[in-house]
Short mmCIF file of C-alpha atoms in Angstrom, two decimals:
data_model
loop_
_atom_site.label_atom_id
_atom_site.label_comp_id
_atom_site.label_asym_id
_atom_site.label_seq_id
_atom_site.Cartn_x
_atom_site.Cartn_y
_atom_site.Cartn_z
CA MET A 152 39.24 0.15 -18.91
CA THR A 153 36.41 2.32 -20.66
CA ALA A 154 33.50 3.90 -19.03
CA THR A 155 31.09 1.66 -20.73
CA THR A 156 32.84 -1.25 -19.07
CA ALA A 157 33.64 -0.07 -15.70
CA THR A 158 32.28 -2.42 -12.89
CA ILE A 159 29.99 -0.70 -10.34
CA GLY A 160 30.01 -1.81 -6.62
CA CYS A 161 32.73 -4.71 -5.97
CA SER A 162 35.09 -5.43 -8.50
CA SER A 163 34.34 -9.27 -8.41
CA GLN A 164 32.29 -11.68 -6.44
CA SER A 165 32.36 -10.72 -2.62
CA LYS A 166 30.99 -11.53 0.58
CA TYR A 167 30.55 -8.11 1.52
CA PRO A 168 28.88 -5.09 -0.11
CA SER A 169 31.41 -2.10 -1.21
CA GLY A 170 32.35 0.57 1.31
CA ASP A 171 33.01 0.43 4.98
CA LEU A 172 30.79 -2.25 6.66
CA ALA A 173 29.96 0.14 9.50
CA ILE A 174 28.07 2.30 7.02
CA TRP A 175 25.86 -0.91 6.07
CA VAL A 176 24.77 -1.71 9.48
CA PHE A 177 23.86 2.21 10.11
CA ILE A 178 21.98 1.81 6.59
CA LEU A 179 20.10 -1.21 7.82
CA ALA A 180 19.26 0.68 10.89
CA GLU A 181 18.07 3.77 9.08
CA LEU A 182 16.05 0.99 6.56
CA LEU A 183 14.36 -0.64 9.70
CA VAL A 184 13.23 2.76 11.19
CA PHE A 185 11.78 4.03 7.81
CA GLY A 186 10.19 0.42 7.27
CA ILE A 187 8.46 0.89 10.78
CA PHE A 188 7.24 4.11 9.77
CA PHE A 189 5.75 2.93 6.48
CA ALA A 190 3.92 0.52 8.02
CA VAL A 191 2.57 2.60 10.82
CA TYR A 192 1.40 4.99 8.45
CA ALA A 193 -0.28 2.19 6.20
CA PHE A 194 -2.25 0.84 9.29
CA ALA A 195 -2.76 4.35 10.82
CA ARG A 196 -4.43 5.02 7.13
CA MET A 197 -6.85 2.18 7.85
CA ASN A 198 -8.79 3.99 10.61
CA ASN A 199 -9.12 7.15 8.57
CA VAL A 200 -9.22 6.01 4.99
CA GLU A 201 -11.40 8.74 3.96
CA LEU A 202 -9.43 11.69 5.53
CA PHE A 203 -6.11 10.07 4.28
CA ASN A 204 -7.72 9.94 0.54
CA GLU A 205 -9.10 13.54 0.69
CA PHE A 206 -5.99 15.46 1.95
CA GLN A 207 -3.66 13.36 -0.26
CA GLN A 208 -4.97 15.09 -3.08
CA HIS A 209 -4.00 18.54 -1.89
CA LEU A 210 -0.16 17.50 -2.07
CA ASP A 211 1.66 18.81 -4.95
CA LEU A 212 2.24 15.43 -7.37
CA ASN A 213 4.24 17.51 -9.55
CA ALA A 214 6.66 18.45 -7.22
CA ALA A 215 6.88 15.01 -6.09
CA LEU A 216 7.69 13.80 -9.72
CA ILE A 217 10.61 16.17 -9.96
CA ASN A 218 12.09 15.33 -6.71
CA THR A 219 11.82 11.54 -7.66
CA TRP A 220 13.57 12.34 -10.69
CA ALA A 221 16.25 14.32 -8.86
CA LEU A 222 16.95 11.70 -6.41
CA ILE A 223 17.24 8.87 -9.12
CA THR A 224 19.25 11.30 -11.22
CA SER A 225 21.36 12.03 -8.30
CA SER A 226 21.88 8.26 -7.47
CA TYR A 227 23.09 7.57 -11.19
CA PHE A 228 25.59 10.14 -10.69
CA VAL A 229 26.91 8.61 -7.70
CA VAL A 230 27.35 5.50 -9.75
CA ARG A 231 29.07 7.48 -12.37
CA ALA A 232 31.36 9.17 -9.77
CA VAL A 233 32.28 5.29 -8.21
CA ALA A 234 33.15 4.27 -11.83
CA ALA A 235 35.28 7.31 -12.42
CA ILE A 236 37.26 6.57 -9.39
CA LYS A 237 37.67 3.01 -9.89
CA GLU A 238 39.35 4.01 -13.35
CA GLY A 239 41.46 6.29 -11.27
CA ASN A 240 40.18 9.60 -12.37
CA SER A 241 39.57 11.69 -9.21
CA GLN A 242 38.47 14.56 -10.80
CA LEU A 243 36.07 13.48 -13.03
CA CYS A 244 34.51 11.64 -9.80
CA VAL A 245 34.74 15.27 -8.00
CA ARG A 246 32.23 16.27 -11.09
CA TRP A 247 30.10 13.39 -10.88
CA LEU A 248 29.79 14.14 -6.92
CA LEU A 249 29.06 17.70 -7.32
CA ALA A 250 26.32 17.03 -10.00
CA ALA A 251 24.90 14.58 -7.59
CA ILE A 252 24.98 17.03 -4.76
CA ALA A 253 23.47 19.81 -6.83
CA MET A 254 20.39 17.36 -7.73
CA GLY A 255 20.27 16.82 -3.88
CA ALA A 256 19.71 20.75 -3.74
CA VAL A 257 17.14 20.64 -6.64
CA PHE A 258 15.42 18.17 -4.19
CA LEU A 259 16.02 20.46 -1.08
CA VAL A 260 14.51 23.55 -3.31
CA VAL A 261 11.42 21.70 -4.24
CA LYS A 262 10.51 19.91 -0.78
CA SER A 263 11.12 23.38 0.62
CA GLY A 264 8.61 25.06 -1.31
CA GLU A 265 6.07 22.28 -0.87
CA TYR A 266 6.72 22.66 3.05
CA ALA A 267 6.15 26.68 2.59
CA HIS A 268 3.06 26.00 0.77
CA HIS A 269 1.49 24.06 3.57
CA PHE A 270 2.76 26.28 6.20
CA GLY A 271 1.55 29.27 4.49
CA GLN A 272 -2.01 27.69 4.87
CA GLY A 273 -1.46 26.91 8.72
CA ILE A 274 -0.96 23.50 8.05
CA ASN A 275 1.11 22.00 11.05
CA LEU A 276 1.67 18.40 12.57
CA SER A 277 -1.52 18.78 14.24
CA THR A 278 -3.95 19.80 11.49
CA ASN A 279 -5.08 16.18 11.32
CA SER A 280 -3.49 12.47 10.94
CA PHE A 281 -2.44 12.46 7.46
CA TYR A 282 -0.45 15.87 7.88
CA MET A 283 1.08 14.24 11.10
CA PHE A 284 2.45 11.36 8.90
CA TYR A 285 2.85 13.48 5.80
CA LEU A 286 5.26 16.23 7.53
CA SER A 287 6.90 13.82 9.78
CA LEU A 288 7.83 11.06 7.13
CA THR A 289 9.04 13.75 4.56
CA PHE A 290 11.11 15.80 6.90
CA PHE A 291 12.66 12.77 8.43
CA HIS A 292 13.81 11.87 5.01
CA PHE A 293 14.58 15.55 4.32
CA MET A 294 17.19 15.61 7.14
CA HIS A 295 18.54 12.19 5.59
CA VAL A 296 18.99 13.96 2.16
CA ILE A 297 20.98 16.80 4.05
CA MET A 298 23.08 14.42 5.82
CA GLY A 299 24.04 12.46 2.34
CA MET A 300 24.73 15.67 0.74
CA VAL A 301 27.15 16.80 3.49
CA ILE A 302 28.59 13.06 3.19
CA LEU A 303 29.05 13.55 -0.27
CA ALA A 304 30.61 17.09 -0.23
CA ALA A 305 33.19 15.60 2.27
CA VAL A 306 33.89 12.51 -0.14
CA ALA A 307 34.24 15.05 -3.05
CA ILE A 308 36.32 17.53 -0.84
CA LYS A 309 38.96 14.55 -0.16
CA ALA A 310 38.62 13.04 -3.96
CA HIS A 311 39.69 16.68 -4.97
CA GLN A 312 42.80 16.40 -2.70
CA GLY A 313 43.92 13.15 -4.38
CA GLY A 314 42.55 11.23 -1.34
CA TYR A 315 41.48 8.27 -3.45
CA SER A 316 42.48 6.22 -6.46
CA ALA A 317 41.66 3.29 -8.17
CA SER A 318 42.79 0.72 -5.72
CA ASP A 319 42.03 2.97 -2.42
CA ASN A 320 38.30 4.03 -2.79
CA THR A 321 36.45 2.61 0.10
CA GLY A 322 35.26 6.28 0.92
CA VAL A 323 33.79 6.73 -2.29
CA HIS A 324 31.94 3.47 -2.02
CA THR A 325 30.64 4.23 1.79
CA GLY A 326 29.49 7.57 0.90
CA ALA A 327 27.72 6.28 -2.39
CA SER A 328 26.09 3.65 -0.47
CA TYR A 329 24.43 5.78 2.10
CA TRP A 330 23.34 8.33 -0.79
CA HIS A 331 21.75 5.37 -2.33
CA MET A 332 19.79 4.46 0.69
CA VAL A 333 18.29 7.81 0.82
CA ASP A 334 17.12 7.41 -2.58
CA LEU A 335 16.00 4.12 -2.06
CA VAL A 336 13.81 5.46 0.99
CA TRP A 337 12.23 7.89 -1.39
CA LEU A 338 11.23 5.45 -3.97
CA ILE A 339 8.73 3.75 -1.19
CA LEU A 340 7.58 6.89 0.30
CA PHE A 341 6.51 8.82 -2.91
CA PRO A 342 4.37 6.20 -4.30
CA LEU A 343 2.85 5.76 -0.44
CA VAL A 344 2.02 8.96 0.55
CA TYR A 345 1.55 10.63 -2.72
CA VAL A 346 -0.25 8.18 -5.00
CA MET A 347 -1.85 5.12 -3.04
CA ARG A 348 -5.24 5.41 -1.95
CA MET B 249 21.15 -6.09 -20.74
CA PHE B 250 21.46 -6.31 -17.23
CA MET B 251 22.74 -9.67 -17.00
CA TYR B 252 22.00 -10.52 -13.77
CA GLY B 253 22.65 -14.27 -14.18
CA LYS B 254 26.30 -13.79 -15.21
CA HIS B 255 26.62 -10.76 -12.41
CA ILE B 256 28.22 -8.59 -15.00
CA LEU B 257 27.33 -5.13 -13.93
CA GLY B 258 28.71 -1.95 -15.67
CA ILE B 259 27.83 1.56 -16.62
CA ARG B 260 25.62 0.60 -19.37
CA ALA B 261 23.42 -1.66 -17.21
CA CYS B 262 23.33 0.78 -14.61
CA THR B 263 22.35 3.68 -17.34
CA TRP B 264 19.30 1.19 -18.53
CA VAL B 265 18.05 0.86 -15.05
CA TYR B 266 18.22 4.56 -14.39
CA PHE B 267 15.96 5.49 -17.57
CA PHE B 268 13.49 2.22 -16.40
CA LEU B 269 13.34 3.98 -12.70
CA LEU B 270 12.37 7.26 -14.32
CA VAL B 271 9.87 5.56 -16.69
CA LEU B 272 8.23 3.74 -13.62
CA SER B 273 8.40 6.63 -11.63
CA PHE B 274 6.49 8.52 -14.46
CA ILE B 275 3.85 5.81 -14.47
CA THR B 276 3.45 6.23 -10.71
CA TYR B 277 2.91 9.74 -11.43
CA LEU B 278 0.61 9.38 -13.92
CA VAL B 279 -1.46 7.06 -11.61
CA GLY B 280 -1.61 9.72 -9.10
CA GLN B 281 -2.54 12.45 -11.72
CA LEU B 282 -5.49 10.25 -13.13
CA GLY B 283 -7.03 10.05 -9.67
CA LEU B 284 -6.71 5.97 -10.11
CA GLY B 285 -7.29 4.27 -6.52
CA GLY B 286 -8.49 1.42 -5.23
CA LEU B 287 -6.71 -1.84 -4.02
CA GLU B 288 -5.22 -3.27 -7.36
CA VAL B 289 -3.95 -0.06 -8.52
CA SER B 290 -2.42 0.73 -5.13
CA LEU B 291 -0.92 -2.72 -5.07
CA LEU B 292 0.46 -2.39 -8.60
CA VAL B 293 1.75 1.16 -7.68
CA LEU B 294 3.30 -0.58 -4.58
CA PHE B 295 4.77 -3.39 -6.73
CA PHE B 296 6.61 -0.72 -9.08
CA ALA B 297 8.25 0.99 -6.02
CA LEU B 298 9.42 -2.37 -4.92
CA MET B 299 10.84 -3.51 -8.04
CA LYS B 300 12.54 0.07 -8.47
CA GLY B 301 14.00 -0.32 -4.61
CA HIS B 302 15.17 -3.72 -5.79
CA LEU B 303 16.76 -2.37 -8.79
CA VAL B 304 18.75 0.23 -6.98
CA GLY B 305 20.01 -2.40 -4.25
CA LEU B 306 21.36 -4.69 -7.10
CA TYR B 307 22.69 -2.29 -9.63
CA PHE B 308 23.17 1.40 -7.91
CA MET B 309 24.40 -0.23 -4.82
CA GLY B 310 26.13 -2.99 -6.35
CA LEU B 311 24.75 -5.93 -4.08
CA VAL B 312 24.15 -7.92 -7.43
CA ARG B 313 27.63 -8.88 -6.99
CA VAL B 314 27.58 -9.72 -3.47
CA LYS B 315 26.68 -13.35 -2.42
CA GLY B 316 25.70 -14.78 0.90
CA PHE B 317 23.88 -12.69 3.96
CA TRP B 318 24.68 -9.01 2.74
CA HIS B 319 23.05 -9.59 -0.67
CA TRP B 320 19.81 -9.84 1.07
CA PRO B 321 19.05 -7.35 3.69
CA VAL B 322 17.73 -4.65 0.96
CA SER B 323 15.42 -7.29 -0.58
CA ILE B 324 14.31 -8.29 2.74
CA TRP B 325 13.68 -4.56 3.71
CA LEU B 326 11.85 -4.13 0.78
CA ILE B 327 9.52 -7.31 1.05
CA ILE B 328 8.54 -7.04 4.90
CA PRO B 329 7.18 -3.08 4.54
CA GLY B 330 5.80 -3.95 1.35
CA VAL B 331 3.78 -7.09 2.58
CA LEU B 332 2.51 -4.82 5.77
CA ILE B 333 1.58 -2.09 3.44
CA SER B 334 -0.20 -4.34 1.18
CA ILE B 335 -2.13 -6.13 4.15
CA ALA B 336 -3.12 -2.43 5.67
CA PHE B 337 -4.42 -1.49 2.20
CA TYR B 338 -6.17 -4.78 1.78
CA LEU B 339 -8.14 -4.49 5.22
CA ALA B 340 -8.50 -0.70 4.36
CA ASN B 341 -10.40 -1.75 1.25
#
C-alpha cells in the first residue's frame, strides 16, 4: 500500500472509533469540560462586552496564528504517523511523531512567550474578568498540550522499540486521537478568545 | 476530493483538509487583524471554527468511517457550544 492510498483511522466501516475506547470516553469528558468553559466565557462576556472587546485587542494575534498553524500541522503529522504504522513502517511512524512533538513544542514556546509578556506587565487572574478567562482557558489547554506531547513521546518510544506493527497499532491510534482532541479544542479557543468581538 | 459519501479516506484527502484548515485559520486571523467585529462577523468566524473542528473529527480522527453512536459525539460537541456561544453573542449585540 502506498502512502497516497493508505487509510487513516479504521481500515473499514466500524461501529467504534480507532484506538482504545477508554480514551474516547476520556476525550468526550474533556470536550464536555472545555465546552462548558466556552459557553461560560461567552455568557460572562455578555455582562462586560466593552471590557472583553478592549482587552482582547491587547492579545498577540500573530502568536495565536502561529500556534494555530503549529497545532494543525502537528495533527497532520500525527495522521501521517498513523498511516506509516498501518503500512508497518515503525521508523517512519517515529519520525512523524517526533515532528508532531516538535510542533507541539513550538506551541509551548510561543504560548510561554505570551504568558511572560502578560506577567511582565503585571497581568494576572485577578486583573479583570477577561484576563481571568483568557489565562484560565488557555493555561488549561496548555496543560493538555503538555500531556498530549507526553503521550505521543510514549507512543514514539514504543514504536521505536518495535512495539507496533501494521496489524497491532491500537496504541498509536489512541495517542493520535488524544492529540487531535487537543487540536480540536484550540480551533474553537482561537477565534473565541482572540478574534470574536 | 474528500469523497465523504463513499467513505474513502486517505492521506491525499487529509492533506487537502490540512491546507483547508490552514487557509480558514488565516482568514480568521485576517478578520482579527482588520479589527472586524459585530454579530455577523463573529458568527461567520465561529462557523469557520466549527467547520474546522468537524473536518478534524471526520478526517484526522477518522470518524468519517465510523457509523452509529460514535460517529456523532464530536459533531454534537461542536454544535452545542456553538449554539450557546451564538446565543450569547446575539444577546450581547
